[in-house]
Amino acid sequence: MNTAYLSAGSNMGDREAYLREAAVRLNSLPGTELDRLSSIYETDPVGFEDQAPFLNMVFRLRTSLPAEELLDACLGIEAEIGRVRTVRWGPRVCDLDILLFNDENMETEKLTVPHPRMHERAFVLVPLLETDPGILATLKRRFPGFPGVDLEDGIRLYKTIQGPAAFLEGK
Ligand code: X6L
Ligand code: MG
Ligand code: MG
């Protein structure tokens, strides 16, 4: 079994519904269970700032899928939910990024794990640390400059969730 941490984001339409749809689809992948999730945060856009605010959260999955198959599944789920890639760093209904996969370091054409810029993004770090405070030690070890960002800047608690089952059921 593998443990994967994924960042999820949406800044178009019914943002919370898209995050839930992503969680339901991830939980339905073969050999995969949504095992923990963060609160939902509303976050100021970074990279390309002239767009609507995001909802961001982090999912922890237990999965028998290898990392590259999980990546393909994430890209498929983004497309099924209706993602259209136009402007780089632009608005999207659903973005799913693999942050961590076990304790592995990997770099292929398709995938780099840990996500190379995760330590610079409060919208990733705050929900990630909420799902597992023990990850702080891992982040400090893997990213010498950690944290590369003010963890209180541009991020507001939007909604707390009672657990994976409640979220999947729409509560
Ligand atoms: C300089 C240059 C500083 C580029 C930052 C940061 C670029 C993040 C892209 C950057 C830079 C990104 C989300 C977002 C995006 C999201 C929020 C990206 C890719 N995705 N903003 N911007 N949440 N709040 O999920 O992360 S585009
Ligand atoms: Mg992203
Ligand atoms: Mg992405």
mmCIF file with all atom_site columns, C-alpha atoms and ligand atoms in Angstrom:
data_model
loop_
_atom_site.group_PDB
_atom_site.id
_atom_site.type_symbol
_atom_site.label_atom_id
_atom_site.label_alt_id
_atom_site.label_comp_id
_atom_site.label_asym_id
_atom_site.label_entity_id
_atom_site.label_seq_id
_atom_site.pdbx_PDB_ins_code
_atom_site.Cartn_x
_atom_site.Cartn_y
_atom_site.Cartn_z
_atom_site.occupancy
_atom_site.B_iso_or_equiv
_atom_site.pdbx_formal_charge
_atom_site.auth_seq_id
_atom_site.auth_comp_id
_atom_site.auth_asym_id
_atom_site.auth_atom_id
_atom_site.pdbx_PDB_model_num
ATOM   1   C  CA  . MET A 1 1   ? 0.000   0.000  0.000   1.00 0.00 ? 1   MET A CA  1
ATOM   2   C  CA  . ASN A 1 2   ? 1.103   3.541  -0.813  1.00 0.00 ? 2   ASN A CA  1
ATOM   3   C  CA  . THR A 1 3   ? 0.286   6.823  0.913   1.00 0.00 ? 3   THR A CA  1
ATOM   4   C  CA  . ALA A 1 4   ? -0.179  9.815  -1.369  1.00 0.00 ? 4   ALA A CA  1
ATOM   5   C  CA  . TYR A 1 5   ? -0.914  13.448 -0.512  1.00 0.00 ? 5   TYR A CA  1
ATOM   6   C  CA  . LEU A 1 6   ? -2.746  15.396 -3.210  1.00 0.00 ? 6   LEU A CA  1
ATOM   7   C  CA  . SER A 1 7   ? -3.476  19.109 -3.480  1.00 0.00 ? 7   SER A CA  1
ATOM   8   C  CA  . ALA A 1 8   ? -6.904  19.932 -4.941  1.00 0.00 ? 8   ALA A CA  1
ATOM   9   C  CA  . GLY A 1 9   ? -7.990  23.342 -6.211  1.00 0.00 ? 9   GLY A CA  1
ATOM   10  C  CA  . SER A 1 10  ? -10.909 24.999 -7.999  1.00 0.00 ? 10  SER A CA  1
ATOM   11  C  CA  . ASN A 1 11  ? -11.727 28.597 -8.880  1.00 0.00 ? 11  ASN A CA  1
ATOM   12  C  CA  . MET A 1 12  ? -14.653 28.337 -11.319 1.00 0.00 ? 12  MET A CA  1
ATOM   13  C  CA  . GLY A 1 13  ? -18.361 27.647 -10.855 1.00 0.00 ? 13  GLY A CA  1
ATOM   14  C  CA  . ASP A 1 14  ? -19.467 25.595 -7.838  1.00 0.00 ? 14  ASP A CA  1
ATOM   15  C  CA  . ARG A 1 15  ? -15.959 25.215 -6.468  1.00 0.00 ? 15  ARG A CA  1
ATOM   16  C  CA  . GLU A 1 16  ? -16.868 23.070 -3.466  1.00 0.00 ? 16  GLU A CA  1
ATOM   17  C  CA  . ALA A 1 17  ? -18.936 20.690 -5.632  1.00 0.00 ? 17  ALA A CA  1
ATOM   18  C  CA  . TYR A 1 18  ? -15.952 20.176 -7.928  1.00 0.00 ? 18  TYR A CA  1
ATOM   19  C  CA  . LEU A 1 19  ? -13.662 19.402 -4.986  1.00 0.00 ? 19  LEU A CA  1
ATOM   20  C  CA  . ARG A 1 20  ? -16.222 16.871 -3.744  1.00 0.00 ? 20  ARG A CA  1
ATOM   21  C  CA  . GLU A 1 21  ? -16.569 15.351 -7.213  1.00 0.00 ? 21  GLU A CA  1
ATOM   22  C  CA  . ALA A 1 22  ? -12.794 14.910 -7.336  1.00 0.00 ? 22  ALA A CA  1
ATOM   23  C  CA  . ALA A 1 23  ? -12.803 13.244 -3.901  1.00 0.00 ? 23  ALA A CA  1
ATOM   24  C  CA  . VAL A 1 24  ? -15.611 10.854 -4.909  1.00 0.00 ? 24  VAL A CA  1
ATOM   25  C  CA  . ARG A 1 25  ? -13.813 9.881  -8.102  1.00 0.00 ? 25  ARG A CA  1
ATOM   26  C  CA  . LEU A 1 26  ? -10.453 9.411  -6.356  1.00 0.00 ? 26  LEU A CA  1
ATOM   27  C  CA  . ASN A 1 27  ? -12.126 7.259  -3.694  1.00 0.00 ? 27  ASN A CA  1
ATOM   28  C  CA  . SER A 1 28  ? -13.614 5.123  -6.506  1.00 0.00 ? 28  SER A CA  1
ATOM   29  C  CA  . LEU A 1 29  ? -10.272 4.340  -8.179  1.00 0.00 ? 29  LEU A CA  1
ATOM   30  C  CA  . PRO A 1 30  ? -9.237  0.692  -7.982  1.00 0.00 ? 30  PRO A CA  1
ATOM   31  C  CA  . GLY A 1 31  ? -7.432  -0.137 -4.754  1.00 0.00 ? 31  GLY A CA  1
ATOM   32  C  CA  . THR A 1 32  ? -7.791  3.428  -3.505  1.00 0.00 ? 32  THR A CA  1
ATOM   33  C  CA  . GLU A 1 33  ? -9.377  4.978  -0.429  1.00 0.00 ? 33  GLU A CA  1
ATOM   34  C  CA  . LEU A 1 34  ? -9.680  8.595  0.680   1.00 0.00 ? 34  LEU A CA  1
ATOM   35  C  CA  . ASP A 1 35  ? -8.227  8.268  4.140   1.00 0.00 ? 35  ASP A CA  1
ATOM   36  C  CA  . ARG A 1 36  ? -7.931  11.850 5.474   1.00 0.00 ? 36  ARG A CA  1
ATOM   37  C  CA  . LEU A 1 37  ? -8.717  15.331 4.282   1.00 0.00 ? 37  LEU A CA  1
ATOM   38  C  CA  . SER A 1 38  ? -8.043  18.893 5.351   1.00 0.00 ? 38  SER A CA  1
ATOM   39  C  CA  . SER A 1 39  ? -10.472 21.729 5.856   1.00 0.00 ? 39  SER A CA  1
ATOM   40  C  CA  . ILE A 1 40  ? -11.354 23.756 2.783   1.00 0.00 ? 40  ILE A CA  1
ATOM   41  C  CA  . TYR A 1 41  ? -9.481  27.062 2.467   1.00 0.00 ? 41  TYR A CA  1
ATOM   42  C  CA  . GLU A 1 42  ? -10.253 30.074 0.310   1.00 0.00 ? 42  GLU A CA  1
ATOM   43  C  CA  . THR A 1 43  ? -7.021  31.400 -1.161  1.00 0.00 ? 43  THR A CA  1
ATOM   44  C  CA  . ASP A 1 44  ? -5.834  34.360 -3.208  1.00 0.00 ? 44  ASP A CA  1
ATOM   45  C  CA  . PRO A 1 45  ? -4.627  33.330 -6.662  1.00 0.00 ? 45  PRO A CA  1
ATOM   46  C  CA  . VAL A 1 46  ? -0.852  33.160 -7.102  1.00 0.00 ? 46  VAL A CA  1
ATOM   47  C  CA  . GLY A 1 47  ? 1.208   32.937 -10.283 1.00 0.00 ? 47  GLY A CA  1
ATOM   48  C  CA  . PHE A 1 48  ? -1.483  34.581 -12.417 1.00 0.00 ? 48  PHE A CA  1
ATOM   49  C  CA  . GLU A 1 49  ? -3.242  36.911 -10.036 1.00 0.00 ? 49  GLU A CA  1
ATOM   50  C  CA  . ASP A 1 50  ? -6.036  38.350 -12.196 1.00 0.00 ? 50  ASP A CA  1
ATOM   51  C  CA  . GLN A 1 51  ? -8.505  35.525 -11.583 1.00 0.00 ? 51  GLN A CA  1
ATOM   52  C  CA  . ALA A 1 52  ? -11.091 34.478 -9.012  1.00 0.00 ? 52  ALA A CA  1
ATOM   53  C  CA  . PRO A 1 53  ? -10.128 33.175 -5.564  1.00 0.00 ? 53  PRO A CA  1
ATOM   54  C  CA  . PHE A 1 54  ? -9.568  29.444 -5.191  1.00 0.00 ? 54  PHE A CA  1
ATOM   55  C  CA  . LEU A 1 55  ? -10.869 26.819 -2.859  1.00 0.00 ? 55  LEU A CA  1
ATOM   56  C  CA  . ASN A 1 56  ? -7.968  24.542 -1.953  1.00 0.00 ? 56  ASN A CA  1
ATOM   57  C  CA  . MET A 1 57  ? -7.693  21.433 0.177   1.00 0.00 ? 57  MET A CA  1
ATOM   58  C  CA  . VAL A 1 58  ? -5.489  18.358 0.607   1.00 0.00 ? 58  VAL A CA  1
ATOM   59  C  CA  . PHE A 1 59  ? -6.457  14.697 0.340   1.00 0.00 ? 59  PHE A CA  1
ATOM   60  C  CA  . ARG A 1 60  ? -4.516  11.773 1.757   1.00 0.00 ? 60  ARG A CA  1
ATOM   61  C  CA  . LEU A 1 61  ? -5.050  8.561  -0.196  1.00 0.00 ? 61  LEU A CA  1
ATOM   62  C  CA  . ARG A 1 62  ? -4.155  4.992  0.574   1.00 0.00 ? 62  ARG A CA  1
ATOM   63  C  CA  . THR A 1 63  ? -3.681  3.360  -2.795  1.00 0.00 ? 63  THR A CA  1
ATOM   64  C  CA  . SER A 1 64  ? -2.198  0.290  -4.424  1.00 0.00 ? 64  SER A CA  1
ATOM   65  C  CA  . LEU A 1 65  ? -1.672  2.318  -7.638  1.00 0.00 ? 65  LEU A CA  1
ATOM   66  C  CA  . PRO A 1 66  ? 1.904   3.292  -8.471  1.00 0.00 ? 66  PRO A CA  1
ATOM   67  C  CA  . ALA A 1 67  ? 2.638   7.023  -8.665  1.00 0.00 ? 67  ALA A CA  1
ATOM   68  C  CA  . GLU A 1 68  ? 2.502   7.366  -12.462 1.00 0.00 ? 68  GLU A CA  1
ATOM   69  C  CA  . GLU A 1 69  ? -0.824  5.527  -12.636 1.00 0.00 ? 69  GLU A CA  1
ATOM   70  C  CA  . LEU A 1 70  ? -2.193  7.785  -9.922  1.00 0.00 ? 70  LEU A CA  1
ATOM   71  C  CA  . LEU A 1 71  ? -1.034  10.797 -11.952 1.00 0.00 ? 71  LEU A CA  1
ATOM   72  C  CA  . ASP A 1 72  ? -2.828  9.495  -15.062 1.00 0.00 ? 72  ASP A CA  1
ATOM   73  C  CA  . ALA A 1 73  ? -5.944  8.924  -12.951 1.00 0.00 ? 73  ALA A CA  1
ATOM   74  C  CA  . CYS A 1 74  ? -5.759  12.504 -11.634 1.00 0.00 ? 74  CYS A CA  1
ATOM   75  C  CA  . LEU A 1 75  ? -5.465  13.932 -15.148 1.00 0.00 ? 75  LEU A CA  1
ATOM   76  C  CA  . GLY A 1 76  ? -8.429  11.781 -16.217 1.00 0.00 ? 76  GLY A CA  1
ATOM   77  C  CA  . ILE A 1 77  ? -10.536 12.999 -13.297 1.00 0.00 ? 77  ILE A CA  1
ATOM   78  C  CA  . GLU A 1 78  ? -9.652  16.642 -14.073 1.00 0.00 ? 78  GLU A CA  1
ATOM   79  C  CA  . ALA A 1 79  ? -10.830 16.088 -17.651 1.00 0.00 ? 79  ALA A CA  1
ATOM   80  C  CA  . GLU A 1 80  ? -14.024 14.269 -16.586 1.00 0.00 ? 80  GLU A CA  1
ATOM   81  C  CA  . ILE A 1 81  ? -14.901 17.133 -14.260 1.00 0.00 ? 81  ILE A CA  1
ATOM   82  C  CA  . GLY A 1 82  ? -14.519 19.456 -17.224 1.00 0.00 ? 82  GLY A CA  1
ATOM   83  C  CA  . ARG A 1 83  ? -11.070 20.977 -17.071 1.00 0.00 ? 83  ARG A CA  1
ATOM   84  C  CA  . VAL A 1 84  ? -10.051 22.799 -20.227 1.00 0.00 ? 84  VAL A CA  1
ATOM   85  C  CA  . ARG A 1 85  ? -6.414  23.863 -20.361 1.00 0.00 ? 85  ARG A CA  1
ATOM   86  C  CA  . THR A 1 86  ? -6.096  27.307 -21.941 1.00 0.00 ? 86  THR A CA  1
ATOM   87  C  CA  . VAL A 1 87  ? -4.182  29.976 -20.021 1.00 0.00 ? 87  VAL A CA  1
ATOM   88  C  CA  . ARG A 1 88  ? -1.140  28.705 -18.115 1.00 0.00 ? 88  ARG A CA  1
ATOM   89  C  CA  . TRP A 1 89  ? -1.798  29.159 -14.382 1.00 0.00 ? 89  TRP A CA  1
ATOM   90  C  CA  . GLY A 1 90  ? -5.312  30.319 -15.360 1.00 0.00 ? 90  GLY A CA  1
ATOM   91  C  CA  . PRO A 1 91  ? -8.788  29.478 -14.051 1.00 0.00 ? 91  PRO A CA  1
ATOM   92  C  CA  . ARG A 1 92  ? -9.719  25.809 -13.639 1.00 0.00 ? 92  ARG A CA  1
ATOM   93  C  CA  . VAL A 1 93  ? -12.678 23.772 -12.412 1.00 0.00 ? 93  VAL A CA  1
ATOM   94  C  CA  . CYS A 1 94  ? -10.397 21.142 -10.934 1.00 0.00 ? 94  CYS A CA  1
ATOM   95  C  CA  . ASP A 1 95  ? -6.658  20.762 -10.426 1.00 0.00 ? 95  ASP A CA  1
ATOM   96  C  CA  . LEU A 1 96  ? -5.182  17.691 -8.721  1.00 0.00 ? 96  LEU A CA  1
ATOM   97  C  CA  . ASP A 1 97  ? -1.451  17.649 -7.964  1.00 0.00 ? 97  ASP A CA  1
ATOM   98  C  CA  . ILE A 1 98  ? 0.542   14.861 -6.331  1.00 0.00 ? 98  ILE A CA  1
ATOM   99  C  CA  . LEU A 1 99  ? 2.560   16.412 -3.481  1.00 0.00 ? 99  LEU A CA  1
ATOM   100 C  CA  . LEU A 1 100 ? 4.106   13.409 -1.750  1.00 0.00 ? 100 LEU A CA  1
ATOM   101 C  CA  . PHE A 1 101 ? 4.149   9.690  -2.519  1.00 0.00 ? 101 PHE A CA  1
ATOM   102 C  CA  . ASN A 1 102 ? 5.365   7.579  0.401   1.00 0.00 ? 102 ASN A CA  1
ATOM   103 C  CA  . ASP A 1 103 ? 8.845   8.851  1.198   1.00 0.00 ? 103 ASP A CA  1
ATOM   104 C  CA  . GLU A 1 104 ? 9.868   8.643  -2.418  1.00 0.00 ? 104 GLU A CA  1
ATOM   105 C  CA  . ASN A 1 105 ? 11.931  11.056 -4.470  1.00 0.00 ? 105 ASN A CA  1
ATOM   106 C  CA  . MET A 1 106 ? 11.219  10.594 -8.148  1.00 0.00 ? 106 MET A CA  1
ATOM   107 C  CA  . GLU A 1 107 ? 11.777  12.565 -11.318 1.00 0.00 ? 107 GLU A CA  1
ATOM   108 C  CA  . THR A 1 108 ? 10.468  11.371 -14.679 1.00 0.00 ? 108 THR A CA  1
ATOM   109 C  CA  . GLU A 1 109 ? 9.233   13.241 -17.769 1.00 0.00 ? 109 GLU A CA  1
ATOM   110 C  CA  . LYS A 1 110 ? 5.718   13.075 -16.366 1.00 0.00 ? 110 LYS A CA  1
ATOM   111 C  CA  . LEU A 1 111 ? 6.099   13.528 -12.656 1.00 0.00 ? 111 LEU A CA  1
ATOM   112 C  CA  . THR A 1 112 ? 8.354   15.015 -9.991  1.00 0.00 ? 112 THR A CA  1
ATOM   113 C  CA  . VAL A 1 113 ? 7.759   14.004 -6.367  1.00 0.00 ? 113 VAL A CA  1
ATOM   114 C  CA  . PRO A 1 114 ? 7.866   15.725 -3.938  1.00 0.00 ? 114 PRO A CA  1
ATOM   115 C  CA  . HIS A 1 115 ? 6.178   18.520 -5.882  1.00 0.00 ? 115 HIS A CA  1
ATOM   116 C  CA  . PRO A 1 116 ? 9.152   20.859 -6.452  1.00 0.00 ? 116 PRO A CA  1
ATOM   117 C  CA  . ARG A 1 117 ? 7.385   24.133 -5.550  1.00 0.00 ? 117 ARG A CA  1
ATOM   118 C  CA  . MET A 1 118 ? 5.098   22.961 -2.763  1.00 0.00 ? 118 MET A CA  1
ATOM   119 C  CA  . HIS A 1 119 ? 7.143   24.602 0.013   1.00 0.00 ? 119 HIS A CA  1
ATOM   120 C  CA  . GLU A 1 120 ? 6.491   28.048 -1.536  1.00 0.00 ? 120 GLU A CA  1
ATOM   121 C  CA  . ARG A 1 121 ? 2.698   27.825 -1.543  1.00 0.00 ? 121 ARG A CA  1
ATOM   122 C  CA  . ALA A 1 122 ? 0.620   28.495 1.560   1.00 0.00 ? 122 ALA A CA  1
ATOM   123 C  CA  . PHE A 1 123 ? -2.460  27.101 -0.234  1.00 0.00 ? 123 PHE A CA  1
ATOM   124 C  CA  . VAL A 1 124 ? -0.642  23.736 -0.322  1.00 0.00 ? 124 VAL A CA  1
ATOM   125 C  CA  . LEU A 1 125 ? 1.257   23.804 2.988   1.00 0.00 ? 125 LEU A CA  1
ATOM   126 C  CA  . VAL A 1 126 ? -1.478  24.900 5.378   1.00 0.00 ? 126 VAL A CA  1
ATOM   127 C  CA  . PRO A 1 127 ? -3.958  22.143 4.442   1.00 0.00 ? 127 PRO A CA  1
ATOM   128 C  CA  . LEU A 1 128 ? -1.135  19.590 4.083   1.00 0.00 ? 128 LEU A CA  1
ATOM   129 C  CA  . LEU A 1 129 ? 0.115   20.232 7.617   1.00 0.00 ? 129 LEU A CA  1
ATOM   130 C  CA  . GLU A 1 130 ? -3.457  20.057 8.880   1.00 0.00 ? 130 GLU A CA  1
ATOM   131 C  CA  . THR A 1 131 ? -3.882  16.527 7.468   1.00 0.00 ? 131 THR A CA  1
ATOM   132 C  CA  . ASP A 1 132 ? -0.685  15.369 9.165   1.00 0.00 ? 132 ASP A CA  1
ATOM   133 C  CA  . PRO A 1 133 ? 1.362   17.634 11.469  1.00 0.00 ? 133 PRO A CA  1
ATOM   134 C  CA  . GLY A 1 134 ? 4.097   14.950 11.462  1.00 0.00 ? 134 GLY A CA  1
ATOM   135 C  CA  . ILE A 1 135 ? 4.903   15.967 7.881   1.00 0.00 ? 135 ILE A CA  1
ATOM   136 C  CA  . LEU A 1 136 ? 6.569   19.139 9.181   1.00 0.00 ? 136 LEU A CA  1
ATOM   137 C  CA  . ALA A 1 137 ? 9.781   17.210 9.888   1.00 0.00 ? 137 ALA A CA  1
ATOM   138 C  CA  . THR A 1 138 ? 9.772   15.706 6.369   1.00 0.00 ? 138 THR A CA  1
ATOM   139 C  CA  . LEU A 1 139 ? 9.266   19.134 4.790   1.00 0.00 ? 139 LEU A CA  1
ATOM   140 C  CA  . LYS A 1 140 ? 12.104  20.709 6.777   1.00 0.00 ? 140 LYS A CA  1
ATOM   141 C  CA  . ARG A 1 141 ? 14.419  17.879 5.751   1.00 0.00 ? 141 ARG A CA  1
ATOM   142 C  CA  . ARG A 1 142 ? 13.515  17.905 2.059   1.00 0.00 ? 142 ARG A CA  1
ATOM   143 C  CA  . PHE A 1 143 ? 13.226  21.679 1.571   1.00 0.00 ? 143 PHE A CA  1
ATOM   144 C  CA  . PRO A 1 144 ? 16.143  23.490 3.246   1.00 0.00 ? 144 PRO A CA  1
ATOM   145 C  CA  . GLY A 1 145 ? 14.403  26.871 2.825   1.00 0.00 ? 145 GLY A CA  1
ATOM   146 C  CA  . PHE A 1 146 ? 11.152  25.684 4.403   1.00 0.00 ? 146 PHE A CA  1
ATOM   147 C  CA  . PRO A 1 147 ? 8.788   27.429 4.673   1.00 0.00 ? 147 PRO A CA  1
ATOM   148 C  CA  . GLY A 1 148 ? 9.431   29.600 1.620   1.00 0.00 ? 148 GLY A CA  1
ATOM   149 C  CA  . VAL A 1 149 ? 6.284   31.611 2.277   1.00 0.00 ? 149 VAL A CA  1
ATOM   150 C  CA  . ASP A 1 150 ? 4.221   33.328 4.983   1.00 0.00 ? 150 ASP A CA  1
ATOM   151 C  CA  . LEU A 1 151 ? 1.754   30.608 6.028   1.00 0.00 ? 151 LEU A CA  1
ATOM   152 C  CA  . GLU A 1 152 ? -0.906  33.163 6.973   1.00 0.00 ? 152 GLU A CA  1
ATOM   153 C  CA  . ASP A 1 153 ? -0.814  35.226 3.797   1.00 0.00 ? 153 ASP A CA  1
ATOM   154 C  CA  . GLY A 1 154 ? -3.675  34.998 1.277   1.00 0.00 ? 154 GLY A CA  1
ATOM   155 C  CA  . ILE A 1 155 ? -5.418  32.046 2.922   1.00 0.00 ? 155 ILE A CA  1
ATOM   156 C  CA  . ARG A 1 156 ? -8.630  31.909 4.965   1.00 0.00 ? 156 ARG A CA  1
ATOM   157 C  CA  . LEU A 1 157 ? -10.481 28.985 6.514   1.00 0.00 ? 157 LEU A CA  1
ATOM   158 C  CA  . TYR A 1 158 ? -13.615 28.422 4.396   1.00 0.00 ? 158 TYR A CA  1
ATOM   159 C  CA  . LYS A 1 159 ? -15.151 25.260 5.848   1.00 0.00 ? 159 LYS A CA  1
ATOM   160 C  CA  . THR A 1 160 ? -14.223 22.444 8.193   1.00 0.00 ? 160 THR A CA  1
ATOM   161 C  CA  . ILE A 1 161 ? -15.290 18.903 7.332   1.00 0.00 ? 161 ILE A CA  1
ATOM   162 C  CA  . GLN A 1 162 ? -16.169 16.076 9.694   1.00 0.00 ? 162 GLN A CA  1
ATOM   163 C  CA  . GLY A 1 163 ? -14.124 13.454 7.833   1.00 0.00 ? 163 GLY A CA  1
ATOM   164 C  CA  . PRO A 1 164 ? -13.862 11.658 4.496   1.00 0.00 ? 164 PRO A CA  1
ATOM   165 C  CA  . ALA A 1 165 ? -17.266 9.922  4.738   1.00 0.00 ? 165 ALA A CA  1
ATOM   166 C  CA  . ALA A 1 166 ? -19.089 13.185 5.500   1.00 0.00 ? 166 ALA A CA  1
ATOM   167 C  CA  . PHE A 1 167 ? -17.393 14.986 2.614   1.00 0.00 ? 167 PHE A CA  1
ATOM   168 C  CA  . LEU A 1 168 ? -18.105 12.187 0.141   1.00 0.00 ? 168 LEU A CA  1
ATOM   169 C  CA  . GLU A 1 169 ? -21.773 12.260 1.185   1.00 0.00 ? 169 GLU A CA  1
ATOM   170 C  CA  . GLY A 1 170 ? -22.001 16.007 0.621   1.00 0.00 ? 170 GLY A CA  1
ATOM   171 C  CA  . LYS A 1 171 ? -22.028 17.136 4.257   1.00 0.00 ? 171 LYS A CA  1
HETATM 172 C  C1  . X6L B 2 .   ? 6.416   33.746 -9.155  1.00 0.00 ? 1   X6L B C1  1
HETATM 173 C  C2  . X6L B 2 .   ? 6.132   33.084 -10.315 1.00 0.00 ? 1   X6L B C2  1
HETATM 174 C  C3  . X6L B 2 .   ? 5.741   33.383 -8.007  1.00 0.00 ? 1   X6L B C3  1
HETATM 175 C  C4  . X6L B 2 .   ? 5.192   32.057 -10.332 1.00 0.00 ? 1   X6L B C4  1
HETATM 176 C  C5  . X6L B 2 .   ? 4.823   32.370 -8.027  1.00 0.00 ? 1   X6L B C5  1
HETATM 177 C  C6  . X6L B 2 .   ? 3.003   30.100 -8.071  1.00 0.00 ? 1   X6L B C6  1
HETATM 178 C  C7  . X6L B 2 .   ? 3.072   30.093 -10.422 1.00 0.00 ? 1   X6L B C7  1
HETATM 179 C  C8  . X6L B 2 .   ? 2.031   29.111 -8.110  1.00 0.00 ? 1   X6L B C8  1
HETATM 180 C  C9  . X6L B 2 .   ? 2.102   29.110 -10.467 1.00 0.00 ? 1   X6L B C9  1
HETATM 181 C  C10 . X6L B 2 .   ? 4.530   31.694 -9.197  1.00 0.00 ? 1   X6L B C10 1
HETATM 182 C  C11 . X6L B 2 .   ? 3.522   30.614 -9.233  1.00 0.00 ? 1   X6L B C11 1
HETATM 183 C  C12 . X6L B 2 .   ? 1.570   28.614 -9.314  1.00 0.00 ? 1   X6L B C12 1
HETATM 184 C  C13 . X6L B 2 .   ? -3.504  27.802 -7.686  1.00 0.00 ? 1   X6L B C13 1
HETATM 185 C  C14 . X6L B 2 .   ? -3.145  29.148 -7.636  1.00 0.00 ? 1   X6L B C14 1
HETATM 186 C  C15 . X6L B 2 .   ? -2.393  28.289 -9.445  1.00 0.00 ? 1   X6L B C15 1
HETATM 187 C  C16 . X6L B 2 .   ? -4.237  27.259 -6.609  1.00 0.00 ? 1   X6L B C16 1
HETATM 188 C  C17 . X6L B 2 .   ? -4.154  29.418 -5.587  1.00 0.00 ? 1   X6L B C17 1
HETATM 189 C  C18 . X6L B 2 .   ? 0.535   27.570 -9.324  1.00 0.00 ? 1   X6L B C18 1
HETATM 190 C  C19 . X6L B 2 .   ? -0.165  27.156 -10.583 1.00 0.00 ? 1   X6L B C19 1
HETATM 191 N  N1  . X6L B 2 .   ? -3.016  27.277 -8.840  1.00 0.00 ? 1   X6L B N1  1
HETATM 192 N  N2  . X6L B 2 .   ? -3.469  29.959 -6.607  1.00 0.00 ? 1   X6L B N2  1
HETATM 193 N  N3  . X6L B 2 .   ? -2.453  29.432 -8.742  1.00 0.00 ? 1   X6L B N3  1
HETATM 194 N  N4  . X6L B 2 .   ? -4.535  28.107 -5.586  1.00 0.00 ? 1   X6L B N4  1
HETATM 195 N  N5  . X6L B 2 .   ? -4.487  30.181 -4.543  1.00 0.00 ? 1   X6L B N5  1
HETATM 196 O  O1  . X6L B 2 .   ? -4.595  26.079 -6.572  1.00 0.00 ? 1   X6L B O1  1
HETATM 197 O  O2  . X6L B 2 .   ? 0.186   26.999 -8.304  1.00 0.00 ? 1   X6L B O2  1
HETATM 198 S  S1  . X6L B 2 .   ? -1.542  28.206 -10.941 1.00 0.00 ? 1   X6L B S1  1
HETATM 199 MG MG  . MG  B 3 .   ? -1.670  23.072 -9.163  1.00 0.00 ? 2   MG  B MG  1
HETATM 200 MG MG  . MG  B 3 .   ? -1.843  20.573 -11.775 1.00 0.00 ? 3   MG  B MG  1
#
